[in-house]
CSV table of C-alpha atoms in Angstrom, one decimal:
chain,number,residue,atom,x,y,z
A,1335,UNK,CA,39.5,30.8,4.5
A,1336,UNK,CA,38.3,27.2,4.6
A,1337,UNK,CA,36.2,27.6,7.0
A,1338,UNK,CA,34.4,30.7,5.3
A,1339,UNK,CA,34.2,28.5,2.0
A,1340,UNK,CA,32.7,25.4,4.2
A,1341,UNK,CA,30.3,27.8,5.6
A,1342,UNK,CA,29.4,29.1,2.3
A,1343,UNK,CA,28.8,25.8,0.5
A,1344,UNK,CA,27.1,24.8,3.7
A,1345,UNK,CA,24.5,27.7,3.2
A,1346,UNK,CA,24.2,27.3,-0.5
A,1347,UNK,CA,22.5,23.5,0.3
A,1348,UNK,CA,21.2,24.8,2.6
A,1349,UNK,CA,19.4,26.7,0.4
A,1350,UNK,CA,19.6,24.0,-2.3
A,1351,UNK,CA,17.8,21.6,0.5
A,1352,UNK,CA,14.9,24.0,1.3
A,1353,UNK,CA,14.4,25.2,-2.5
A,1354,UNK,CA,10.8,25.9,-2.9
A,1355,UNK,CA,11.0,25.4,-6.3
A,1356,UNK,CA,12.1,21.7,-5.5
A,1357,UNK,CA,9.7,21.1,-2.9
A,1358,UNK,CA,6.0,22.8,-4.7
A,1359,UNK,CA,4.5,23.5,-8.1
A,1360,UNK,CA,5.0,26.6,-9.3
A,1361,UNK,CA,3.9,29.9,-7.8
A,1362,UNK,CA,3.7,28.3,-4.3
A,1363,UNK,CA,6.6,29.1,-1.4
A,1364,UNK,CA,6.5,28.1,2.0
A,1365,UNK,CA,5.2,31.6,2.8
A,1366,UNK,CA,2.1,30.9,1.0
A,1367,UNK,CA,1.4,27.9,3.1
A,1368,UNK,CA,2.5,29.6,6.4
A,1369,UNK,CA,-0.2,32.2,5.9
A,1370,UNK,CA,-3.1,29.7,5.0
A,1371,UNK,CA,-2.0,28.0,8.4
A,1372,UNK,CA,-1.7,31.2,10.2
A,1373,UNK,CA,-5.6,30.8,11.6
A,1374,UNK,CA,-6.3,28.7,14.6
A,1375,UNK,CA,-8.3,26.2,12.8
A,1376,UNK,CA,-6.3,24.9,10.3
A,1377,UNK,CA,-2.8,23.9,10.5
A,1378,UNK,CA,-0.4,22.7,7.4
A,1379,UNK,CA,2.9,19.9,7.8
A,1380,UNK,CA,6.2,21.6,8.5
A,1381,UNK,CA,9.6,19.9,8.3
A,1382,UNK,CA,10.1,20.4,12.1
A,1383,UNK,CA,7.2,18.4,13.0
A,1384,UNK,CA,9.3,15.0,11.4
A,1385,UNK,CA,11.4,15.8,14.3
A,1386,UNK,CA,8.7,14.9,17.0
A,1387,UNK,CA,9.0,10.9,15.3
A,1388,UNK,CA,12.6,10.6,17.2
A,1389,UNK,CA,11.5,10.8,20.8
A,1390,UNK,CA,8.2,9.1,19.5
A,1391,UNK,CA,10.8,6.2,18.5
A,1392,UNK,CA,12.6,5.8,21.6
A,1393,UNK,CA,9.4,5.8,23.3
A,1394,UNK,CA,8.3,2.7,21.0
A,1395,UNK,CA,11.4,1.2,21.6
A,1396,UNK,CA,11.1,0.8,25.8
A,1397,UNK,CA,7.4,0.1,25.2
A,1398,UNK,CA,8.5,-2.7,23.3
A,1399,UNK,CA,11.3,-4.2,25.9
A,1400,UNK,CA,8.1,-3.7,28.5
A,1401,UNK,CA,5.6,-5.6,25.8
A,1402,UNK,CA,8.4,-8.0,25.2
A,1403,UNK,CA,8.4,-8.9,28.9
A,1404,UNK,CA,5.3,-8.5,30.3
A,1405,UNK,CA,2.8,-9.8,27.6
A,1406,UNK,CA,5.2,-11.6,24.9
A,1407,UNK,CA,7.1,-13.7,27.2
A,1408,UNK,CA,3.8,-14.8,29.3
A,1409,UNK,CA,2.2,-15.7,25.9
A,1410,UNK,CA,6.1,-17.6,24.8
A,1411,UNK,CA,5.6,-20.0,28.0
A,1412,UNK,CA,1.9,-20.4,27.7
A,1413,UNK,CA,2.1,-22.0,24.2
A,1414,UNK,CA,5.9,-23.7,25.4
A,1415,UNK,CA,8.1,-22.2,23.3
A,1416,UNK,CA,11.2,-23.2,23.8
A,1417,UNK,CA,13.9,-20.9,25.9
A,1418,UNK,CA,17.0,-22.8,24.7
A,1419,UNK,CA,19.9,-23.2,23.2
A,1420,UNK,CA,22.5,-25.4,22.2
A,1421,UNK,CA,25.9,-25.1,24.1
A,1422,UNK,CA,28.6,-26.4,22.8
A,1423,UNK,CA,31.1,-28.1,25.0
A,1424,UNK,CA,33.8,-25.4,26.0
A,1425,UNK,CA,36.9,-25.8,24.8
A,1426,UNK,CA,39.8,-22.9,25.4
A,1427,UNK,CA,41.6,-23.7,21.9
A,1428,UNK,CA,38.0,-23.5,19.8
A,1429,UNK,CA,37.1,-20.9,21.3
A,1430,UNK,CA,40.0,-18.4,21.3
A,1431,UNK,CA,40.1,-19.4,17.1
A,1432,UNK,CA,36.6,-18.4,16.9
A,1433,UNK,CA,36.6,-15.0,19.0
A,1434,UNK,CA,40.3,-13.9,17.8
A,1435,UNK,CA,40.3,-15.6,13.8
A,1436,UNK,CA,37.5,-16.8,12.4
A,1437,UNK,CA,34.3,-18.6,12.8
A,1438,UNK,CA,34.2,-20.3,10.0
A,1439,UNK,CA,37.3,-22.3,9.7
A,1440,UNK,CA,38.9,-23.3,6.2
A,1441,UNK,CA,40.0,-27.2,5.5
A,1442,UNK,CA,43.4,-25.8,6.3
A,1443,UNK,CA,43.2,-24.8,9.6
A,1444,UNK,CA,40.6,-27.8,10.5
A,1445,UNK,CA,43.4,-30.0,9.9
A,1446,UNK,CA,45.5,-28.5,11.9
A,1447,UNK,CA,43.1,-28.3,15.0
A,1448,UNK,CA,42.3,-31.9,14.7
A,1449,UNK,CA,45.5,-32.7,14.9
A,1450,UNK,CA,45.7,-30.4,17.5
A,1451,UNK,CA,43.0,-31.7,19.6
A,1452,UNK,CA,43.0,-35.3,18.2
A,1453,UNK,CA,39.3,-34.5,17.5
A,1454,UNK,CA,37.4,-35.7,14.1
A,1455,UNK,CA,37.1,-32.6,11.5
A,1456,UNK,CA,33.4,-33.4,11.3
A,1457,UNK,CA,33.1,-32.6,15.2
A,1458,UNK,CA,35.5,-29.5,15.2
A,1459,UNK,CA,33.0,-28.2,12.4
A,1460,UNK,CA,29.6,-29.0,14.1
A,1461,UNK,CA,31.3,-27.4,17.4
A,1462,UNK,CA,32.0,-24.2,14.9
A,1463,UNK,CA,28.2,-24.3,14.0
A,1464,UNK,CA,27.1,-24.6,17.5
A,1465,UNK,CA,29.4,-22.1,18.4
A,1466,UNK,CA,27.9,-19.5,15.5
A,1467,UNK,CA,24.4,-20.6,16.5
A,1468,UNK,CA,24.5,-20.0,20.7
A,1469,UNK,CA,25.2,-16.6,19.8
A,1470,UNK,CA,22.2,-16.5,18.0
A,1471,UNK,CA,18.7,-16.0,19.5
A,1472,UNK,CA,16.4,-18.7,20.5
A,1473,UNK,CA,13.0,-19.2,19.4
A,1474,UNK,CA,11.8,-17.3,22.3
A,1475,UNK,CA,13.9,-14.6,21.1
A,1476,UNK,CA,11.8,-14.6,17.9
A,1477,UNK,CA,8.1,-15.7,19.1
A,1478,UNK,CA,8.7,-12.0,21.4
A,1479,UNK,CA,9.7,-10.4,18.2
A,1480,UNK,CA,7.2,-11.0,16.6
A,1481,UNK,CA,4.6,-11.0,18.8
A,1482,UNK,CA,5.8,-7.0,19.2
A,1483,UNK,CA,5.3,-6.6,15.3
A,1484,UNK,CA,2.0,-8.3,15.1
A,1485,UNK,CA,0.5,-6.5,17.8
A,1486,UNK,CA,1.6,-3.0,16.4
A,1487,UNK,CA,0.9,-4.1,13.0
A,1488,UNK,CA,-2.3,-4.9,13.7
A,1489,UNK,CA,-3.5,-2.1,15.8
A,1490,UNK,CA,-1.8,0.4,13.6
A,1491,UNK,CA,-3.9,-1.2,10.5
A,1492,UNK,CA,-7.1,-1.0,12.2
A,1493,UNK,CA,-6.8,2.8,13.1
A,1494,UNK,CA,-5.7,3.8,9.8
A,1495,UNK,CA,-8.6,2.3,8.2
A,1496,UNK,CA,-11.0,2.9,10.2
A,1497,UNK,CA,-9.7,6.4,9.8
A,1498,UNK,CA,-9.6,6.8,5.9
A,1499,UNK,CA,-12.8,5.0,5.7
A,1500,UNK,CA,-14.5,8.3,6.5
A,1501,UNK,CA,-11.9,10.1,4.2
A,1502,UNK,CA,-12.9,11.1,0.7
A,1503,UNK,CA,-9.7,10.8,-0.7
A,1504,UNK,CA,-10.0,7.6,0.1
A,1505,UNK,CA,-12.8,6.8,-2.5
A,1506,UNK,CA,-11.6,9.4,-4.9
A,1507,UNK,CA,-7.7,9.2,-5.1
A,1508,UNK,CA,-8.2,12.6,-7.0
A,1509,UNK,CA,-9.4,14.2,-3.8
A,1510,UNK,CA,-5.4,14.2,-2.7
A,1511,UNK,CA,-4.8,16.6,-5.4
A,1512,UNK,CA,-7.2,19.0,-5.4
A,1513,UNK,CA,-6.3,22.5,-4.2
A,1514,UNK,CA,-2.9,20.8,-3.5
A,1515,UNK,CA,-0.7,22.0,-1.6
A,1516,UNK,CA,-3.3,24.2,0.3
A,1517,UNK,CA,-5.0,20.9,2.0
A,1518,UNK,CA,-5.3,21.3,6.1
A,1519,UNK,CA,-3.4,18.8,7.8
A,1520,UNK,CA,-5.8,16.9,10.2
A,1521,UNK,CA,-4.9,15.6,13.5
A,1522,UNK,CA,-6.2,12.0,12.6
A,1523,UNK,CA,-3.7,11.7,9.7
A,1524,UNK,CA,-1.1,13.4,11.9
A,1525,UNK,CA,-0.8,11.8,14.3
A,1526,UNK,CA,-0.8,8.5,12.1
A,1527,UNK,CA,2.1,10.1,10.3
A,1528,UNK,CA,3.8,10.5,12.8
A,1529,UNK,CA,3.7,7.1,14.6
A,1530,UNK,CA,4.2,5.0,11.8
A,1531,UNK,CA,7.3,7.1,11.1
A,1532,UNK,CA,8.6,6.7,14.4
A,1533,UNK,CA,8.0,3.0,14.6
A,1534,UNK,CA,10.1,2.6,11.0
A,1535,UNK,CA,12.5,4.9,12.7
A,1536,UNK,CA,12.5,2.1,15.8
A,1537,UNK,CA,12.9,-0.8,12.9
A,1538,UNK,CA,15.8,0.9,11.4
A,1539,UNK,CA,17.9,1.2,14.3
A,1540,UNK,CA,16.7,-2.6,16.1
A,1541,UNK,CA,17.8,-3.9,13.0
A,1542,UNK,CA,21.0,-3.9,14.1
A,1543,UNK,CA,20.1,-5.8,16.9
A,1544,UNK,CA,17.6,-8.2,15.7
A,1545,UNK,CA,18.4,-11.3,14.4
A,1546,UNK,CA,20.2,-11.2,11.7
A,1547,UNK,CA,18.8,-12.4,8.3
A,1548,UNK,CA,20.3,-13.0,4.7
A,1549,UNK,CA,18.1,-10.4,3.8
A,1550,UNK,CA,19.5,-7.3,6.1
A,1551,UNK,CA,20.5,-5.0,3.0
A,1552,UNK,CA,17.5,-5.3,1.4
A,1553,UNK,CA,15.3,-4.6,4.3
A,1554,UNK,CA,17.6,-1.9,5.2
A,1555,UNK,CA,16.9,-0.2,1.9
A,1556,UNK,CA,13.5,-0.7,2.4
A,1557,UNK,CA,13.7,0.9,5.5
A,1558,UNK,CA,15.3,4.1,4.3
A,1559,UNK,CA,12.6,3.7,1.4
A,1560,UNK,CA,10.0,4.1,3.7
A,1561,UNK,CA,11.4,6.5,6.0
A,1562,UNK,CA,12.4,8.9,2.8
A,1563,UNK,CA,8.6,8.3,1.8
A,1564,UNK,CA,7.1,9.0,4.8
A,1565,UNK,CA,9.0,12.3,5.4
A,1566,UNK,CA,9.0,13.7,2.2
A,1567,UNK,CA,5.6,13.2,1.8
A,1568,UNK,CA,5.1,15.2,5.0
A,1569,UNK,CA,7.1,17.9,4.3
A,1570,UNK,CA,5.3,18.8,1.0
A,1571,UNK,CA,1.8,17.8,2.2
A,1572,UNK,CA,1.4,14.5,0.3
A,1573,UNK,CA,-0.4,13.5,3.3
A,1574,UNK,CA,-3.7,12.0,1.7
A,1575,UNK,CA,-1.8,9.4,-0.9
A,1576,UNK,CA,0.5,9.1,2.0
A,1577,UNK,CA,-1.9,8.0,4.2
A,1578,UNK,CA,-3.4,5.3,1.7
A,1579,UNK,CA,0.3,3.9,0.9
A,1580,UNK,CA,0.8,3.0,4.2
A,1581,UNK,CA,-2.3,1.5,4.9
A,1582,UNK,CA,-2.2,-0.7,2.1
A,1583,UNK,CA,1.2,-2.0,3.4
A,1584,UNK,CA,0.1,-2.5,6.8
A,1585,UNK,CA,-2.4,-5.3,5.4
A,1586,UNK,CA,-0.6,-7.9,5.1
A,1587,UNK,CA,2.0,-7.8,7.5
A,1588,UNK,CA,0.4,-8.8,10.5
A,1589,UNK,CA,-0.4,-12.1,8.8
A,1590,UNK,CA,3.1,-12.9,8.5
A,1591,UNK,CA,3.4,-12.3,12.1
A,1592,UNK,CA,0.9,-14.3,12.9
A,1593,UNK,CA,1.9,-17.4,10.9
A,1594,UNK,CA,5.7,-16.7,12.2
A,1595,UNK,CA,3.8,-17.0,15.8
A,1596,UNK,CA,2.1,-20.1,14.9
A,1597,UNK,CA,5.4,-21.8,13.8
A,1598,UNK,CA,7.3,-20.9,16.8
A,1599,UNK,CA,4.5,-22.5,18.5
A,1600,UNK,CA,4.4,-25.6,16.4
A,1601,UNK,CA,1.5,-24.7,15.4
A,1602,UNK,CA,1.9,-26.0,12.0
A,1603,UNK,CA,-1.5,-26.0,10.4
A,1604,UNK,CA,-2.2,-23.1,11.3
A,1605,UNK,CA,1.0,-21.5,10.3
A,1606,UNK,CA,0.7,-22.7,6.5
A,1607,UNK,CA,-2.5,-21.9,6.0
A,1608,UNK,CA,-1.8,-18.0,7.1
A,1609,UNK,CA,1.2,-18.1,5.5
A,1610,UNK,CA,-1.1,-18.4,2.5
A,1611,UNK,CA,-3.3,-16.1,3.1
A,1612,UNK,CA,-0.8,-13.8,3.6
A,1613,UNK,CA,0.8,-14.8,0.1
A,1614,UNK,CA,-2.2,-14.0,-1.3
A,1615,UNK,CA,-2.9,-10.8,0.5
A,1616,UNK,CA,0.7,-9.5,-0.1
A,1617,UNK,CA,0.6,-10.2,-3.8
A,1618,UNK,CA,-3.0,-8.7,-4.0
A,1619,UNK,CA,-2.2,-5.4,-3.0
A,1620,UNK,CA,1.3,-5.2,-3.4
A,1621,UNK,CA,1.5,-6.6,-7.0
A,1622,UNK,CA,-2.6,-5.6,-7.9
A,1623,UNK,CA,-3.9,-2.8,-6.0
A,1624,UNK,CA,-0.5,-0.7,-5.5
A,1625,UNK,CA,0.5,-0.5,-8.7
A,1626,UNK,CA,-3.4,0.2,-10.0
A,1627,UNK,CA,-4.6,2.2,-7.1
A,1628,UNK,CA,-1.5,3.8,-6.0
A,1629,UNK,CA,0.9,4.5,-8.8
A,1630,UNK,CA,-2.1,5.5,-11.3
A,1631,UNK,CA,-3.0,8.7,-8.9
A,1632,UNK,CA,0.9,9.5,-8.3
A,1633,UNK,CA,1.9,9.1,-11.8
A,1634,UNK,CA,-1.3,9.3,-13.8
A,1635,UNK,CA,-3.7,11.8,-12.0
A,1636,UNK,CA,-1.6,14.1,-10.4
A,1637,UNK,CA,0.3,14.8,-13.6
A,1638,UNK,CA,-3.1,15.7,-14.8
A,1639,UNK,CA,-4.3,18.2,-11.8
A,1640,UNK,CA,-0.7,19.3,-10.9
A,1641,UNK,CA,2.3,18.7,-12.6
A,1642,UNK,CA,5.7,17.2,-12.4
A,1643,UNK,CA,8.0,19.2,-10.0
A,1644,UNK,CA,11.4,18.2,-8.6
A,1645,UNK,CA,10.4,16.8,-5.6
A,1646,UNK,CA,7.3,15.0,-7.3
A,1647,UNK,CA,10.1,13.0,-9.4
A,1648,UNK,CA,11.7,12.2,-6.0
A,1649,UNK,CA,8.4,11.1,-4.7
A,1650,UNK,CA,7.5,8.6,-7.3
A,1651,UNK,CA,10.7,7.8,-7.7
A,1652,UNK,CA,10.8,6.4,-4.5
A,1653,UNK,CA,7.4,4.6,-4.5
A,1654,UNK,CA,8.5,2.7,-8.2
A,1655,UNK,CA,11.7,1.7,-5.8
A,1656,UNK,CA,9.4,0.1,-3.3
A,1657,UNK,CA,7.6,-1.6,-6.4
A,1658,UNK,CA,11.4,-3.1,-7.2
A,1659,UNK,CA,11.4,-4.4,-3.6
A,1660,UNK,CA,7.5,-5.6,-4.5
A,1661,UNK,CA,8.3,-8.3,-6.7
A,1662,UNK,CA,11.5,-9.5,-5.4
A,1663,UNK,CA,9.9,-10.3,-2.5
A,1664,UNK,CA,6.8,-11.7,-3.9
A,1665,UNK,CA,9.0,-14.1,-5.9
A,1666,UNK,CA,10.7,-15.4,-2.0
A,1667,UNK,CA,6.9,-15.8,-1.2
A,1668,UNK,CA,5.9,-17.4,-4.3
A,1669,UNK,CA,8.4,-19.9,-3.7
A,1670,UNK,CA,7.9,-20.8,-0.2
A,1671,UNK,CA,4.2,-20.7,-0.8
A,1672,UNK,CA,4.7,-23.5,-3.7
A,1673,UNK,CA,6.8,-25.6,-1.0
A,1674,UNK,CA,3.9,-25.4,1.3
A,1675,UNK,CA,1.2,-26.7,-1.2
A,1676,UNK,CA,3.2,-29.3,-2.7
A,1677,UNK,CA,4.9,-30.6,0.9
A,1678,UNK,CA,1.9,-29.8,2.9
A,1679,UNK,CA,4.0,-27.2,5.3
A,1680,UNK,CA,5.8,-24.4,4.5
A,1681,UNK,CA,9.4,-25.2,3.9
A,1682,UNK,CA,12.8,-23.5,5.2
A,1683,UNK,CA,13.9,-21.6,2.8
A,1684,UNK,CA,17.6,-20.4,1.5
A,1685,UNK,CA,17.8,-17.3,3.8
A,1686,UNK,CA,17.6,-18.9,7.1
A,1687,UNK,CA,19.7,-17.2,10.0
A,1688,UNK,CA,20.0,-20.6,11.9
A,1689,UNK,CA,22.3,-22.3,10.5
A,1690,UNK,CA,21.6,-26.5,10.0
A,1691,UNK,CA,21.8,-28.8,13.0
A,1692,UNK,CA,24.8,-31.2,13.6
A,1693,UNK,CA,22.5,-33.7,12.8
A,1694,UNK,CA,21.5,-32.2,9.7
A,1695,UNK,CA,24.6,-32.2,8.5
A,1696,UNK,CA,25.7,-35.9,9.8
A,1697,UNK,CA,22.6,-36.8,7.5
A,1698,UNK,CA,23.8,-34.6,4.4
A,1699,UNK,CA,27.4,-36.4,4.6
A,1700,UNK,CA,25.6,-39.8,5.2
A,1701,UNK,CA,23.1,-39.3,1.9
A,1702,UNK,CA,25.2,-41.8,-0.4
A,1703,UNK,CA,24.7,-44.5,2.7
A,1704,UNK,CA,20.9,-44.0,2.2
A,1705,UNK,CA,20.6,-41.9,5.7
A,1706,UNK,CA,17.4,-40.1,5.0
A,1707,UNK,CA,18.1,-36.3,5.9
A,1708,UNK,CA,16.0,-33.4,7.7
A,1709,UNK,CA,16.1,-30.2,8.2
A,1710,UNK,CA,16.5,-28.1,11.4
A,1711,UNK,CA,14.6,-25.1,12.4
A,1712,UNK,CA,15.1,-21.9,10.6
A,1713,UNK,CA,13.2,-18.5,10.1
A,1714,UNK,CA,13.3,-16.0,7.4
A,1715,UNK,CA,11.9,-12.6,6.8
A,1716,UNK,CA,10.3,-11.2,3.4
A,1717,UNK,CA,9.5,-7.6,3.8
A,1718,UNK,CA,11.2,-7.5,7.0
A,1719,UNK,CA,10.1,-10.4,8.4
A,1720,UNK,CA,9.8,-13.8,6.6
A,1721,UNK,CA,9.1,-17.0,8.8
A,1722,UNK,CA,9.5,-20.4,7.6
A,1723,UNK,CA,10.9,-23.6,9.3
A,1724,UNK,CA,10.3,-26.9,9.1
């Protein structure tokens, strides 16, 4: 009996899932598309064509580990980036308390271990930040990173606009609702569909693997943001505006690589002024063009030559959720741009995921002696992948 009812409410979303009223305007079923796609020379999206992005992802995922090795690391040791790390002196006490307790000790249970181990609380804790940091990864780590992401970044931006250069829709943001849904899928767009959903599929799962930034759930929603977008735009042929959302968020991210690259190098020059042009890219399109370009033809214009329908809610829905994302980041990148003008380098900001040298923190205690303090180095991710160190 329970499994018939399981079964049943299974089928009925199911059916609920594959409604065509959610997924079309009126009057249009996926029967209707089937048989304007049934000739040789024109094909239309279908939902199990999403499912060719998962092998696609694993695929971009070895490719990387080879980039990573072959190319990144090469690059890493040409421009001496650094391949270490701190170890902290072993201790069989310390180091049970941070694998079986905690890593981040209260005043209590420093106490006790200094009495313990007749060591100064100020070295117990800077052995606990050591400790919390060698598991982290080194700059290296980070300069092959993001060499991966600037690489793909940037030859995924040049193809896509190169190819909606030549597309009308491109000029005209009408053209991607006219005779909508009944618009033939071309190879061009697909297979850029399907590789930038693939390589968001490889982000999504490497982001549990990466390193770790103060910024994980928001780049996780993100991530699920752009994956939803992606395929749902797919599914119901919202190729054309798809196409031009993605392109305008691959311009500015390889910048950010680039001026991440340039500050693992210690390049820093270079690395503030790209960090500004990206600023000023990112906020351009992000903040100017999106919202004018992007959310005018989704809202404004195909309201006009279409109509709302479930899955258009869903749709814009989800790009005015990426518009959220828009300015909280561009407020992170307003700040750290501000630190840059006014300090002449771009400045580590609150989200680091390396925590503060011993020495940093030796200085911080030491402030009301006069000690002057600095800062160690640190990297951060906005929009997945904020650099800033000092």
């Amino acid at each position: 009996m329970a499994a018939a009812m399981a079964a049943a409410a299974g089928a009925a979303l199911w059916g609920w899932l594959w409604n065509e009223r959610f997924w079309f305007p009126a009057n249009v079923t996926w029967a209707d598309l089937e048989r304007e796609g049934a000739g040789d020379e024109e094909v239309y999206p279908r939902a199990a064509h999403v499912l060719g992005a998962f092998p696609l992802a694993v695929g971009l995922f070895a490719l990387r580990q080879v980039f990573e090795r072959f190319i990144a690391k090469p690059c890493a040791i040409h421009f001496c980036v650094q391949d270490k790390s701190h170890r902290v002196q072993p201790n069989a006490i310390l180091e049970k308390v941070f694998t079986s307790i905690t890593k981040c000790p209260d005043a209590r249970r420093l106490e006790g271990l200094s009495k313990q181990l007749d060591w100064d609380v100020r070295k117990i804790q800077r052995w606990f930040r050591h400790r919390r940091n060698q598991d982290k990864p080194s700059v290296f780590t980070k300069f092959c990173e993001s060499m991966w992401r600037f690489t793909f970044y940037l030859l995924i931006f040049s193809y896509g606009l190169r190819f909606l250069w030549s597309s009308p829709w491109f000029w005209d943001t009408r053209q991607c609702w006219y005779n909508y849904p009944f618009q033939p899928l071309i190879s061009g767009l697909y297979y850029y569909y399907i590789i930038e959903l693939a390589f968001y599929w490889s982000l999504m799962f490497s982001q549990f693997t990466d390193i770790k930034r103060k910024d994980f759930l928001i780049m996780f929603v993100h991530h699920l943001a752009t994956i939803g977008l992606i395929t749902f735009s797919y599914i119901n042929n919202m190729v054309r505006v798809g196409s031009l959302v993605i392109c305008l968020h691959d311009a500015a991210d390889f910048w950010l690589e680039a001026a991440k690259l340039a500050n693992y190098a210690k390049y820093q020059r270079f690395c503030d002024s790209t960090f500004i042009l990206f600023s000023a890219i990112f906020i351009f399109t992000r903040l100017g063009i999106y919202p004018i370009w992007i959310l005018n033809t989704t809202l404004f214009e195909s309201w006009e030559l279409i109509g709302p329908y479930p899955s258009w809610w869903l749709f814009n829905g989800l790009l005015v959720l990426l518009q959220i994302l828009h300015v909280i980041w561009s407020y992170f990148i307003i700040r750290i741009a501000y630190k840059a003008l006014a300090r002449g380098k771009v400045a580590k900001d609150d989200r680091s995921d390396v925590e503060s040298s011993s020495d940093e923190e030796d200085a911080t205690s030491n402030s009301r002696k006069g000690i002057h303090s600095t800062s160690s180095n640190g990297a951060n991710r906005i929009n997945g992948h904020i650099s800033s160190s000092q």
